[in-house]
Amino acid sequence: MTESVAELARRLRGADAGGWTPEGARALVAGLGWTWQDSGAGPVIGTGRAEGDARLRPVGSIEERYVGGESYLELAVPVRPAEPDAAAQAAAFRAVREELTAALGKPSVMGVHGDLGPFYDSGPLWGTPFVRWRDRPDTLELRAAKTGPELVLQPTDPVENWFWRQGVGEEHSISGFFGSRNDASNAGLGFPGGWYAQSWETVTRALGDFLDTLPAETTALGTSLAMPVYGRLAEGGAPLLFDITCRDRLSLGCFASDAADPAALGWGTVTEYPATGELWPDDDDPRWRIDAGGPGEPKGRALAETLVATARAAGVGTPADLIVGGEATYMDGYHVTFYGLGLKTG
């Protein structure tokens, strides 16, 4: 009988990695009933599963500063191969996440790695969602990988140490977003500082990267985002400029006055984007909008250029005057910090 993903997850959570020493890792693999074969590229872990072999990641020179005696950082097991397109990958991740949530309960942590994953790895281009069942000494993560979602058993401290130490304040020092629940499993969980964009080009790049993959990531995570964006003006006040809304599709609403000429800057109305009528039934609330599409469809750079050009035309003078509303930081019971935008939250 084939082992389900939920059964595999339970076995991984109950396994003992022995401090992730060489001996502990060998005992972990043997305890799971898998095989260990040494090769020039490191150990090959045969699982006997149709999805393929597991990967055991050794500590390298880059990772040494984040560990406390571990020789290995993770055991990653592929669980659901999928076609390479964003919609198929997001659907595969979501299906596994739903199965694991039913079996293990709601994850302690959820988020998106962005283009700077743990230990400086880059994830798949379609998106980098993850969820974690945090524990001590080890944590179980469901992560998007190049060919489909994979389960990752990892020592808790190194990955959190890496995350904590990225908050150095420099542009793009950390990316993605990170959400945690008010749950006993998150006791002692730390959060790094963020960074703020110093130029409109940085804002454009960061927003573009964020919007490119957002509907695939919210689909995979089974969550929704409602992000109001305000603009502080030289003459005073900080009116609502945009509403960025995403679940399985990304929609942008613009509240800037007609003096900013939204139509000339690329905005349409419900006539051009009828799907947005489900979000904003009233033609005037907001009048201007864009339906950017579902997983794999948004053109992030072009959308970001439209947002930035509209904000500047409306009278927003600097990136520091573009503010994400605090309402965006609450997503389905998680408190979320957006690290990849470089914008203030208020």
Tab-separated table of C-alpha atoms in Angstrom:
chain	number	residue	atom	x	y	z
A	1	MET	CA	0.000	0.000	0.000
A	2	THR	CA	1.367	3.420	-0.975
A	3	GLU	CA	2.057	5.739	1.934
A	4	SER	CA	0.042	8.977	1.846
A	5	VAL	CA	1.658	12.388	2.179
A	6	ALA	CA	-0.013	12.803	5.583
A	7	GLU	CA	1.410	9.481	6.797
A	8	LEU	CA	4.864	10.468	5.573
A	9	ALA	CA	4.552	13.827	7.334
A	10	ARG	CA	3.630	12.154	10.619
A	11	ARG	CA	6.623	9.829	10.349
A	12	LEU	CA	8.969	12.729	9.631
A	13	ARG	CA	7.652	14.713	12.589
A	14	GLY	CA	8.148	11.720	14.859
A	15	ALA	CA	11.661	10.953	13.623
A	16	ASP	CA	14.823	11.655	15.614
A	17	ALA	CA	17.643	13.303	13.673
A	18	GLY	CA	20.092	12.970	16.556
A	19	GLY	CA	21.194	16.588	16.390
A	20	TRP	CA	21.782	16.299	12.616
A	21	THR	CA	25.259	14.888	13.176
A	22	PRO	CA	26.608	12.369	10.619
A	23	GLU	CA	25.618	9.511	12.897
A	24	GLY	CA	22.242	11.071	13.677
A	25	ALA	CA	21.456	11.587	9.997
A	26	ARG	CA	22.302	7.973	9.169
A	27	ALA	CA	20.085	6.793	12.008
A	28	LEU	CA	17.291	9.101	10.801
A	29	VAL	CA	17.406	7.626	7.298
A	30	ALA	CA	17.555	4.059	8.610
A	31	GLY	CA	14.681	4.725	10.999
A	32	LEU	CA	12.536	5.878	8.095
A	33	GLY	CA	13.280	2.593	6.295
A	34	TRP	CA	15.218	4.316	3.528
A	35	THR	CA	18.657	3.594	2.062
A	36	TRP	CA	21.851	5.648	2.242
A	37	GLN	CA	24.366	5.530	-0.571
A	38	ASP	CA	27.462	7.716	-0.565
A	39	SER	CA	28.387	9.459	-3.818
A	40	GLY	CA	30.743	12.183	-4.927
A	41	ALA	CA	27.952	14.734	-4.668
A	42	GLY	CA	26.921	13.626	-1.169
A	43	PRO	CA	24.548	10.968	0.130
A	44	VAL	CA	21.767	9.647	-2.103
A	45	ILE	CA	18.710	8.749	-0.038
A	46	GLY	CA	16.549	6.083	-1.655
A	47	THR	CA	12.939	6.331	-0.432
A	48	GLY	CA	11.336	3.683	-2.617
A	49	ARG	CA	8.624	6.250	-3.378
A	50	ALA	CA	7.444	6.857	-6.941
A	51	GLU	CA	8.075	10.579	-6.430
A	52	GLY	CA	11.827	9.976	-6.221
A	53	ASP	CA	14.823	10.025	-3.894
A	54	ALA	CA	15.174	12.370	-0.935
A	55	ARG	CA	17.975	14.914	-0.564
A	56	LEU	CA	20.081	15.384	2.546
A	57	ARG	CA	21.720	18.803	2.545
A	58	PRO	CA	25.127	19.066	4.231
A	59	VAL	CA	26.353	22.232	5.923
A	60	GLY	CA	28.664	24.145	3.590
A	61	SER	CA	30.919	27.157	4.049
A	62	ILE	CA	28.044	29.613	3.547
A	63	GLU	CA	25.838	27.905	6.108
A	64	GLU	CA	28.455	27.409	8.829
A	65	ARG	CA	27.707	30.761	10.502
A	66	TYR	CA	24.058	29.765	11.098
A	67	VAL	CA	24.504	26.329	12.673
A	68	GLY	CA	25.291	25.156	16.176
A	69	GLY	CA	26.943	21.793	15.686
A	70	GLU	CA	24.724	20.364	12.939
A	71	SER	CA	26.358	18.683	9.954
A	72	TYR	CA	23.159	18.619	7.900
A	73	LEU	CA	20.494	21.286	7.353
A	74	GLU	CA	17.535	19.360	5.976
A	75	LEU	CA	16.063	16.188	4.591
A	76	ALA	CA	13.878	17.105	1.594
A	77	VAL	CA	11.390	14.612	0.156
A	78	PRO	CA	9.479	15.234	-3.118
A	79	VAL	CA	5.776	14.506	-2.632
A	80	ARG	CA	3.726	15.686	-5.631
A	81	PRO	CA	5.333	16.157	-9.077
A	82	ALA	CA	3.394	18.560	-11.270
A	83	GLU	CA	3.535	20.112	-14.712
A	84	PRO	CA	5.844	23.148	-14.808
A	85	ASP	CA	3.213	25.830	-15.398
A	86	ALA	CA	2.266	28.081	-12.479
A	87	ALA	CA	-1.363	26.959	-12.294
A	88	ALA	CA	-0.438	23.253	-12.054
A	89	GLN	CA	2.311	23.886	-9.504
A	90	ALA	CA	0.060	26.065	-7.333
A	91	ALA	CA	-2.729	23.477	-7.463
A	92	ALA	CA	-0.347	20.660	-6.467
A	93	PHE	CA	0.993	22.662	-3.526
A	94	ARG	CA	-2.504	23.583	-2.393
A	95	ALA	CA	-3.717	19.966	-2.533
A	96	VAL	CA	-0.812	18.770	-0.374
A	97	ARG	CA	-1.196	21.680	2.043
A	98	GLU	CA	-4.888	20.899	2.510
A	99	GLU	CA	-4.142	17.219	3.167
A	100	LEU	CA	-1.465	18.078	5.710
A	101	THR	CA	-3.602	20.700	7.440
A	102	ALA	CA	-6.387	18.150	7.880
A	103	ALA	CA	-3.890	15.696	9.389
A	104	LEU	CA	-1.553	17.968	11.387
A	105	GLY	CA	-3.622	21.074	12.080
A	106	LYS	CA	-3.082	24.603	10.857
A	107	PRO	CA	0.585	25.434	10.172
A	108	SER	CA	2.424	27.589	12.709
A	109	VAL	CA	3.959	29.743	9.997
A	110	MET	CA	3.166	30.500	6.374
A	111	GLY	CA	4.636	32.786	3.789
A	112	VAL	CA	6.684	33.283	0.653
A	113	HIS	CA	10.470	33.039	0.461
A	114	GLY	CA	10.699	35.521	-2.417
A	115	ASP	CA	13.872	35.474	-4.503
A	116	LEU	CA	16.076	35.064	-1.431
A	117	GLY	CA	15.275	31.766	0.236
A	118	PRO	CA	16.996	30.249	3.266
A	119	PHE	CA	20.774	30.091	2.921
A	120	TYR	CA	20.519	32.283	-0.216
A	121	ASP	CA	18.862	29.656	-2.399
A	122	SER	CA	16.483	30.704	-5.167
A	123	GLY	CA	13.185	28.878	-5.596
A	124	PRO	CA	11.010	28.134	-8.622
A	125	LEU	CA	10.114	31.051	-10.895
A	126	TRP	CA	6.348	30.537	-10.558
A	127	GLY	CA	6.424	31.305	-6.799
A	128	THR	CA	8.003	30.308	-3.508
A	129	PRO	CA	5.225	29.586	-0.980
A	130	PHE	CA	5.887	27.608	2.189
A	131	VAL	CA	4.114	26.526	5.361
A	132	ARG	CA	5.753	25.230	8.546
A	133	TRP	CA	4.726	23.144	11.508
A	134	ARG	CA	7.254	24.610	13.919
A	135	ASP	CA	8.632	22.535	16.801
A	136	ARG	CA	11.795	21.895	18.793
A	137	PRO	CA	14.355	20.691	17.947
A	138	ASP	CA	13.050	20.134	14.399
A	139	THR	CA	10.466	21.745	12.118
A	140	LEU	CA	8.485	20.267	9.233
A	141	GLU	CA	8.060	22.471	6.169
A	142	LEU	CA	6.058	22.109	2.969
A	143	ARG	CA	8.001	24.027	0.348
A	144	ALA	CA	7.655	24.764	-3.352
A	145	ALA	CA	10.496	23.175	-5.306
A	146	LYS	CA	11.452	23.127	-8.982
A	147	THR	CA	9.350	20.063	-9.913
A	148	GLY	CA	6.610	20.210	-7.281
A	149	PRO	CA	6.066	20.546	-3.547
A	150	GLU	CA	8.379	18.754	-1.155
A	151	LEU	CA	8.332	17.978	2.546
A	152	VAL	CA	11.378	19.214	4.426
A	153	LEU	CA	12.453	18.106	7.886
A	154	GLN	CA	14.980	20.582	9.242
A	155	PRO	CA	16.612	21.605	12.512
A	156	THR	CA	14.648	24.629	13.712
A	157	ASP	CA	17.467	26.909	14.804
A	158	PRO	CA	19.655	27.229	11.665
A	159	VAL	CA	16.883	28.334	9.297
A	160	GLU	CA	15.500	30.786	11.865
A	161	ASN	CA	18.994	32.065	12.585
A	162	TRP	CA	19.470	32.702	8.867
A	163	PHE	CA	16.127	34.520	8.666
A	164	TRP	CA	16.829	36.674	11.726
A	165	ARG	CA	20.204	37.827	10.425
A	166	GLN	CA	18.910	39.077	7.059
A	167	GLY	CA	17.329	42.190	8.554
A	168	VAL	CA	20.319	44.446	7.929
A	169	GLY	CA	18.410	47.394	6.455
A	170	GLU	CA	20.016	47.309	3.006
A	171	GLU	CA	17.795	47.284	-0.063
A	172	HIS	CA	16.673	43.763	-1.008
A	173	SER	CA	18.390	42.273	2.055
A	174	ILE	CA	15.323	40.094	2.591
A	175	SER	CA	12.327	39.370	0.396
A	176	GLY	CA	8.922	37.710	0.335
A	177	PHE	CA	6.538	37.818	3.280
A	178	PHE	CA	6.264	35.929	6.556
A	179	GLY	CA	3.146	35.188	8.594
A	180	SER	CA	2.852	33.641	12.047
A	181	ARG	CA	-0.080	32.565	14.215
A	182	ASN	CA	-0.604	33.359	17.865
A	183	ASP	CA	0.148	29.790	18.873
A	184	ALA	CA	2.265	28.105	21.560
A	185	SER	CA	4.373	26.477	18.844
A	186	ASN	CA	5.720	29.934	17.929
A	187	ALA	CA	7.142	30.699	21.377
A	188	GLY	CA	10.536	32.348	20.960
A	189	LEU	CA	10.062	32.993	17.239
A	190	GLY	CA	12.011	36.076	16.178
A	191	PHE	CA	11.506	38.570	13.360
A	192	PRO	CA	14.248	40.473	11.531
A	193	GLY	CA	14.148	44.135	10.689
A	194	GLY	CA	13.022	45.243	7.249
A	195	TRP	CA	14.417	47.616	4.653
A	196	TYR	CA	13.057	50.689	2.906
A	197	ALA	CA	13.376	51.590	-0.753
A	198	GLN	CA	15.562	54.582	-1.500
A	199	SER	CA	14.462	55.137	-5.103
A	200	TRP	CA	11.421	54.757	-7.306
A	201	GLU	CA	13.327	52.224	-9.404
A	202	THR	CA	13.741	50.039	-6.302
A	203	VAL	CA	10.007	50.343	-5.570
A	204	THR	CA	9.211	49.393	-9.163
A	205	ARG	CA	11.469	46.349	-9.072
A	206	ALA	CA	10.212	45.185	-5.666
A	207	LEU	CA	6.533	45.661	-6.539
A	208	GLY	CA	7.064	43.941	-9.877
A	209	ASP	CA	8.623	40.882	-8.285
A	210	PHE	CA	5.861	40.767	-5.666
A	211	LEU	CA	2.973	41.040	-8.151
A	212	ASP	CA	4.459	38.641	-10.722
A	213	THR	CA	3.907	35.550	-8.585
A	214	LEU	CA	1.268	36.719	-6.111
A	215	PRO	CA	-1.845	34.912	-7.471
A	216	ALA	CA	0.061	31.624	-7.768
A	217	GLU	CA	1.264	31.995	-4.182
A	218	THR	CA	-2.076	32.961	-2.641
A	219	THR	CA	-3.707	30.106	-4.565
A	220	ALA	CA	-1.101	27.658	-3.252
A	221	LEU	CA	-1.464	28.932	0.318
A	222	GLY	CA	-5.260	29.026	0.139
A	223	THR	CA	-5.279	32.573	1.437
A	224	SER	CA	-6.281	36.007	0.216
A	225	LEU	CA	-4.665	39.409	0.383
A	226	ALA	CA	-6.327	42.818	0.576
A	227	MET	CA	-3.648	45.489	0.535
A	228	PRO	CA	-4.632	49.168	0.599
A	229	VAL	CA	-1.845	51.560	-0.379
A	230	TYR	CA	-1.886	55.196	0.733
A	231	GLY	CA	0.121	58.149	-0.546
A	232	ARG	CA	1.317	61.015	1.645
A	233	LEU	CA	1.003	64.289	-0.299
A	234	ALA	CA	3.041	67.475	-0.041
A	235	GLU	CA	-0.059	69.575	0.615
A	236	GLY	CA	-1.035	67.296	3.485
A	237	GLY	CA	-3.070	64.152	3.977
A	238	ALA	CA	-2.480	60.586	2.875
A	239	PRO	CA	-5.407	59.488	0.716
A	240	LEU	CA	-6.075	55.909	-0.357
A	241	LEU	CA	-4.537	55.465	-3.788
A	242	PHE	CA	-4.716	51.739	-4.545
A	243	ASP	CA	-6.336	48.511	-3.476
A	244	ILE	CA	-4.331	45.378	-4.343
A	245	THR	CA	-6.569	42.337	-3.951
A	246	CYS	CA	-5.576	38.752	-4.663
A	247	ARG	CA	-6.810	35.218	-4.108
A	248	ASP	CA	-6.891	33.111	-7.273
A	249	ARG	CA	-6.718	36.274	-9.418
A	250	LEU	CA	-4.882	39.565	-8.969
A	251	SER	CA	-6.937	42.754	-9.213
A	252	LEU	CA	-5.750	46.336	-8.791
A	253	GLY	CA	-8.046	49.253	-7.983
A	254	CYS	CA	-7.085	52.917	-8.323
A	255	PHE	CA	-8.649	55.730	-6.256
A	256	ALA	CA	-6.421	58.522	-7.591
A	257	SER	CA	-8.283	61.571	-8.859
A	258	ASP	CA	-8.872	62.065	-12.545
A	259	ALA	CA	-6.306	64.879	-12.391
A	260	ALA	CA	-3.675	62.129	-12.329
A	261	ASP	CA	-5.170	60.844	-15.613
A	262	PRO	CA	-5.370	57.118	-14.687
A	263	ALA	CA	-6.667	56.174	-18.145
A	264	ALA	CA	-3.512	57.524	-19.793
A	265	LEU	CA	-1.402	55.610	-17.281
A	266	GLY	CA	-2.910	52.222	-18.174
A	267	TRP	CA	-5.981	51.893	-15.954
A	268	GLY	CA	-9.309	50.678	-17.290
A	269	THR	CA	-12.856	50.458	-15.990
A	270	VAL	CA	-15.227	47.598	-15.257
A	271	THR	CA	-16.115	47.646	-18.959
A	272	GLU	CA	-12.559	46.632	-19.897
A	273	TYR	CA	-12.163	44.368	-16.872
A	274	PRO	CA	-15.579	42.819	-16.131
A	275	ALA	CA	-14.112	40.227	-13.717
A	276	THR	CA	-13.335	43.071	-11.297
A	277	GLY	CA	-17.072	43.719	-10.958
A	278	GLU	CA	-17.231	40.841	-8.467
A	279	LEU	CA	-14.827	42.707	-6.174
A	280	TRP	CA	-16.016	46.235	-6.745
A	281	PRO	CA	-19.637	46.197	-7.975
A	282	ASP	CA	-19.952	49.985	-7.860
A	283	ASP	CA	-18.436	51.691	-10.899
A	284	ASP	CA	-17.138	54.495	-8.677
A	285	ASP	CA	-15.539	52.368	-5.961
A	286	PRO	CA	-12.936	52.338	-7.418
A	287	ARG	CA	-13.679	53.625	-10.877
A	288	TRP	CA	-10.254	52.654	-12.253
A	289	ARG	CA	-9.028	49.073	-12.118
A	290	ILE	CA	-6.962	46.306	-13.733
A	291	ASP	CA	-7.622	42.556	-13.829
A	292	ALA	CA	-4.072	41.173	-13.862
A	293	GLY	CA	-5.058	37.497	-14.114
A	294	GLY	CA	-4.447	34.244	-12.288
A	295	PRO	CA	-1.350	32.114	-11.586
A	296	GLY	CA	1.421	32.797	-14.079
A	297	GLU	CA	-0.461	35.605	-15.842
A	298	PRO	CA	0.457	38.949	-14.184
A	299	LYS	CA	3.062	41.137	-15.870
A	300	GLY	CA	4.585	42.354	-12.644
A	301	ARG	CA	7.001	44.930	-14.014
A	302	ALA	CA	4.341	46.630	-16.161
A	303	LEU	CA	1.864	46.664	-13.271
A	304	ALA	CA	4.485	48.148	-10.939
A	305	GLU	CA	5.347	50.841	-13.462
A	306	THR	CA	1.659	51.775	-13.651
A	307	LEU	CA	1.344	51.955	-9.852
A	308	VAL	CA	4.485	54.059	-9.426
A	309	ALA	CA	3.620	56.431	-12.296
A	310	THR	CA	0.116	56.917	-10.884
A	311	ALA	CA	1.398	57.574	-7.363
A	312	ARG	CA	3.840	60.174	-8.606
A	313	ALA	CA	1.217	61.822	-10.817
A	314	ALA	CA	-1.081	61.989	-7.776
A	315	GLY	CA	1.593	63.959	-5.884
A	316	VAL	CA	3.514	61.324	-3.899
A	317	GLY	CA	7.015	62.760	-3.675
A	318	THR	CA	9.235	59.925	-2.422
A	319	PRO	CA	9.099	56.161	-1.820
A	320	ALA	CA	8.890	56.906	1.910
A	321	ASP	CA	5.494	58.541	1.255
A	322	LEU	CA	3.957	55.374	-0.227
A	323	ILE	CA	2.466	53.411	2.677
A	324	VAL	CA	0.925	49.929	2.896
A	325	GLY	CA	-2.166	49.933	5.085
A	326	GLY	CA	-1.950	47.940	8.293
A	327	GLU	CA	-5.082	46.024	7.272
A	328	ALA	CA	-2.913	44.023	4.868
A	329	THR	CA	-0.922	42.481	7.729
A	330	TYR	CA	-3.747	40.163	8.800
A	331	MET	CA	-4.324	37.171	6.525
A	332	ASP	CA	-6.576	34.308	7.646
A	333	GLY	CA	-5.405	34.315	11.261
A	334	TYR	CA	-1.743	35.072	10.530
A	335	HIS	CA	0.077	38.293	11.309
A	336	VAL	CA	2.107	39.047	8.198
A	337	THR	CA	5.193	41.161	7.581
A	338	PHE	CA	5.954	42.126	3.978
A	339	TYR	CA	9.736	42.141	3.644
A	340	GLY	CA	10.040	42.262	-0.121
A	341	LEU	CA	8.263	45.552	-0.848
A	342	GLY	CA	10.615	48.041	0.783
A	343	LEU	CA	7.592	50.162	1.793
A	344	LYS	CA	6.487	51.412	5.173
A	345	THR	CA	3.425	49.872	6.787
A	346	GLY	CA	1.080	52.093	8.740
